[in-house]
Short mmCIF file of C-alpha atoms in Angstrom, two decimals:
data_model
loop_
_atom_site.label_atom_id
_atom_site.label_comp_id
_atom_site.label_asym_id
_atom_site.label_seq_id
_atom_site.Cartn_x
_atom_site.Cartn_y
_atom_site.Cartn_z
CA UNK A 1 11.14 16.05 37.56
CA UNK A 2 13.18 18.89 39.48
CA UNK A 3 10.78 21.07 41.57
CA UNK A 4 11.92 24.19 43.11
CA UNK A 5 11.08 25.74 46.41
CA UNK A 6 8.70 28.58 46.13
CA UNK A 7 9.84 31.82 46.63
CA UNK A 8 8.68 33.83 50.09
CA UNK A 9 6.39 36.12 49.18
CA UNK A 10 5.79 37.10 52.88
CA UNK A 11 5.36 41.39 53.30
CA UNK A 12 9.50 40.90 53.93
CA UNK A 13 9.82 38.81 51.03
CA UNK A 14 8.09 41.10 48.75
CA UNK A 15 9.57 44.14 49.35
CA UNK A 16 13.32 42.14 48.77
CA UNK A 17 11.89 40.78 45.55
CA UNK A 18 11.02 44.37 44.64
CA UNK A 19 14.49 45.79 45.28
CA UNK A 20 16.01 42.60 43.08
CA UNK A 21 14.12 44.09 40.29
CA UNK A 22 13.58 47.92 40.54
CA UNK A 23 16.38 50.25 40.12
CA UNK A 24 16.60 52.37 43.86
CA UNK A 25 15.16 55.59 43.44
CA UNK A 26 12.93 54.34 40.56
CA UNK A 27 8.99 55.41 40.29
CA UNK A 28 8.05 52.13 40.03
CA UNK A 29 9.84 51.25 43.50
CA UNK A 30 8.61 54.21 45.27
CA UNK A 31 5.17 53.39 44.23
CA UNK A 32 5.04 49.53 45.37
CA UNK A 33 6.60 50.45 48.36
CA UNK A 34 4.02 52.97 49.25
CA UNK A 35 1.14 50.72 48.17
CA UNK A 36 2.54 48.40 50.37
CA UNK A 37 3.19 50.52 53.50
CA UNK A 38 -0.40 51.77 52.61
CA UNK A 39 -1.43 48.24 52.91
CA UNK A 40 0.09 47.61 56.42
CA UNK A 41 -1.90 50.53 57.46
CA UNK A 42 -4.90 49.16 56.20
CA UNK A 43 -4.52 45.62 57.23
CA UNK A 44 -4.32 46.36 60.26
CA UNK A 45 -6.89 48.86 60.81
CA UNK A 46 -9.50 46.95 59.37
CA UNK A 47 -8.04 43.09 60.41
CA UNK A 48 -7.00 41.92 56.85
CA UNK A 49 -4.48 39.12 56.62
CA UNK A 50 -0.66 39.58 54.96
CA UNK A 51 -1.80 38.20 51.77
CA UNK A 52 -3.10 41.84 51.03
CA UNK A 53 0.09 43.46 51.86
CA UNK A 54 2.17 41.35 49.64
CA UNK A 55 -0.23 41.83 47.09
CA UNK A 56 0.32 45.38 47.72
CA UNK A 57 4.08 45.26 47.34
CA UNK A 58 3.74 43.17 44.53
CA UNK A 59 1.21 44.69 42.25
CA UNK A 60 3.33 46.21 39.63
CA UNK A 61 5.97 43.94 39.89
CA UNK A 62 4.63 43.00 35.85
CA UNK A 63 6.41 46.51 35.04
CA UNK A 64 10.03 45.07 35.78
CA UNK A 65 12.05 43.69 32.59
CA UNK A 66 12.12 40.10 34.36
CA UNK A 67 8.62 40.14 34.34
CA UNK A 68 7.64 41.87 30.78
CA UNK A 69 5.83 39.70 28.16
CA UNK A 70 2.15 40.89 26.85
CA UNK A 71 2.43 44.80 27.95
CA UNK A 72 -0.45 44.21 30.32
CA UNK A 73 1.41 44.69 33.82
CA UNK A 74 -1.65 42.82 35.51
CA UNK A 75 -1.11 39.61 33.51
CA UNK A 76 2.92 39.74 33.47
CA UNK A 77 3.20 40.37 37.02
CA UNK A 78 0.72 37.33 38.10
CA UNK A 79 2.71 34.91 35.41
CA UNK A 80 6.00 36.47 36.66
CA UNK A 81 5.03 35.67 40.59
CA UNK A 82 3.46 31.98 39.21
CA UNK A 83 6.69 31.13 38.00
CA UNK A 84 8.09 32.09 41.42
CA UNK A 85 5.59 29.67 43.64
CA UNK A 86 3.09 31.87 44.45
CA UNK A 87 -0.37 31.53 45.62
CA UNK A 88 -3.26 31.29 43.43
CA UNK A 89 -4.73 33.59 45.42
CA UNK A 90 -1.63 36.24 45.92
CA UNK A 91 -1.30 35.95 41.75
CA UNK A 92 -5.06 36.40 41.36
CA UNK A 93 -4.87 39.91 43.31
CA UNK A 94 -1.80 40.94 41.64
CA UNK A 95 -4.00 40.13 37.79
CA UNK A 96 -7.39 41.99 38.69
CA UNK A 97 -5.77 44.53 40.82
CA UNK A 98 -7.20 48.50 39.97
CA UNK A 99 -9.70 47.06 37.19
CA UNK A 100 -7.45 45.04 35.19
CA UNK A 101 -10.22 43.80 33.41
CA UNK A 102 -10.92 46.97 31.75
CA UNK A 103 -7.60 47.38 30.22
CA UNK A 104 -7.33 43.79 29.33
CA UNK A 105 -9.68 43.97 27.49
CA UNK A 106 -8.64 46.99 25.39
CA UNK A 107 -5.50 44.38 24.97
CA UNK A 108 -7.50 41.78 23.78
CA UNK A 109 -6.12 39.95 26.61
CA UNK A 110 -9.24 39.72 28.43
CA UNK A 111 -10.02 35.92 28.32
CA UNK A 112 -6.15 35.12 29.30
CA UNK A 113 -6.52 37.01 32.03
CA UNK A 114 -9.48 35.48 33.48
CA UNK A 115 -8.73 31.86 32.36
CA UNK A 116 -5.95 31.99 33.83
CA UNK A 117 -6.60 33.78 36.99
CA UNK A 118 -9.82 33.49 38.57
CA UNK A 119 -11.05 36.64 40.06
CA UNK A 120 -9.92 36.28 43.69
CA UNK A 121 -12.13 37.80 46.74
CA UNK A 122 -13.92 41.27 46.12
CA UNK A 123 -13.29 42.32 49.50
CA UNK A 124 -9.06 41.83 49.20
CA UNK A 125 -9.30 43.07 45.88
CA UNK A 126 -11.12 46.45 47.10
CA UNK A 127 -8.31 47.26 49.38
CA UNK A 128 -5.67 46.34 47.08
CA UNK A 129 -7.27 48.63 44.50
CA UNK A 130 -7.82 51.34 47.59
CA UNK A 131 -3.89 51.56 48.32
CA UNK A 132 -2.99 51.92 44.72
CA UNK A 133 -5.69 54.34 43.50
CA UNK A 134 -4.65 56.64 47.00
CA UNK A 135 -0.57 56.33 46.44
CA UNK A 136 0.88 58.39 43.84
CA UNK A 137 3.74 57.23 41.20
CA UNK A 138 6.41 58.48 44.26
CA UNK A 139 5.18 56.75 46.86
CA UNK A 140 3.08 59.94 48.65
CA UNK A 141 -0.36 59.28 50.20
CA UNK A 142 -2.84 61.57 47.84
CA UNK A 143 -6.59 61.93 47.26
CA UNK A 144 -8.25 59.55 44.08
CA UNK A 145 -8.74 63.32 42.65
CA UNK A 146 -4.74 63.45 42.99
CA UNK A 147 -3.98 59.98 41.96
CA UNK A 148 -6.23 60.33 38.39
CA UNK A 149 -4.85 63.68 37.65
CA UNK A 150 -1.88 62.58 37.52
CA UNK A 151 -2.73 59.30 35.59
CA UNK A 152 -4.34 61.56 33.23
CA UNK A 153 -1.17 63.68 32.44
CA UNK A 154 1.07 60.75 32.52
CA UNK A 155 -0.46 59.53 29.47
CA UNK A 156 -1.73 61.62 26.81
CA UNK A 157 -5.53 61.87 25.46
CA UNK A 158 -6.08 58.53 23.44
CA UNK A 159 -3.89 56.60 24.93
CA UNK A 160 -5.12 53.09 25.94
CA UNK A 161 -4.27 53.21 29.72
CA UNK A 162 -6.21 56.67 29.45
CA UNK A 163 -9.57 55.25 28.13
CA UNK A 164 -9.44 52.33 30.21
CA UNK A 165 -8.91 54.68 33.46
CA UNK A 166 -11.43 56.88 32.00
CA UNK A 167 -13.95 53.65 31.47
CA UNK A 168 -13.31 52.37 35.06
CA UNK A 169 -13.06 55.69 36.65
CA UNK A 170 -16.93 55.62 38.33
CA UNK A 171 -16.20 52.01 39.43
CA UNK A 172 -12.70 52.65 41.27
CA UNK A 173 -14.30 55.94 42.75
CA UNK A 174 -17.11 54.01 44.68
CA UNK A 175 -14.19 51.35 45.94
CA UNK A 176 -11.97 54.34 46.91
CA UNK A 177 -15.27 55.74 48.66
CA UNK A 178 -16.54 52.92 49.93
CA UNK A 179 -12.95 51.90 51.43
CA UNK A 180 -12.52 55.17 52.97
CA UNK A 181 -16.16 55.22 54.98
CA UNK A 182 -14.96 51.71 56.59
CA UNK A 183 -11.41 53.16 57.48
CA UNK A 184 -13.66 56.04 59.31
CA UNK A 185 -15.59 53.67 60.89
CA UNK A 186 -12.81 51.66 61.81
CA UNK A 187 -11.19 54.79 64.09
CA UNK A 188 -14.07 54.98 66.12
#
């Protein structure tokens, strides 16, 4: 049986894998690479490891064509990164990341999702969710207020990434709040 080497999936090796399949100047790109950046911050203000800022990096990476498949970026991008060599527990943060659940199962993907990628550490997960839900689609640092406005007119009343947002809305508040009172903590 031929094996491959897995990819690096280092910070480094992230953010080349994200310029492989993003076109420069796309939305998509802008908004990894400030999730990421935001995630550098993060890590080390509050002593997390580089497996969160991978993750970070590489939590849309299910939005690129190489990666497309069930329409559920969470899933794709965890397969995509599997198929690459990655960690069970880089590909579990890069499924659940920014209540994943919640639109899976609007997908009726739901049991895939968590048969096939355990639900990795709440605490990782947090911050991961933290950097996305406080990045906007360009990259920019912005408020959760910000960040669901603009989710909101992005997709139109209805719309399934709209009522899942809307469903987990209360849940990724309290992480955004919650993450925010231990970044204030951690500055003193």
């Amino acid at each position: 049986m031929h094996r491959t080497t897995p990819r690096n999936l280092d910070p480094a090796g992230a953010q080349a894998l994200l310029t492989e399949l993003f076109e420069p100047g796309a939305d998509r790109l802008a908004h990894s690479i400030g999730v990421g950046r935001r995630a550098e911050h993060v890590a080390r203000a509050l002593g997390q490891p580089d497996l969160l800022v991978s993750a970070a990096y590489l939590h849309d990476i299910g939005y690129a064509a190489a990666a497309c498949d069930t329409g559920l970026h969470q899933l794709d991008g965890a397969r995509y990164l599997r198929s690459l060599g990655a960690s069970s527990e880089l590909t579990g943060l890069v499924a659940h990341h920014t209540a994943a659940t919640v639109e899976a199962a609007e997908r009726g993907l739901d049991v895939a999702l968590r048969r096939e990628f355990p639900a990795p550490s709440s605490e990782l997960l947090d911050l991961l969710t933290y950097c996305d839900m406080t990045t906007s689609a360009r990259g920019e640092s912005v408020t959760v207020d910000e960040r669901f406005d603009r989710i909101y007119y992005r997709y139109p009343p209805g719309h399934l990434v709209t009522r899942s947002m809307q469903h987990a809305e209360p849940d990724l508040r309290r992480t955004v709040s919650s993450i925010e009172r231990r970044l204030e903590r951690s500055l003193r």
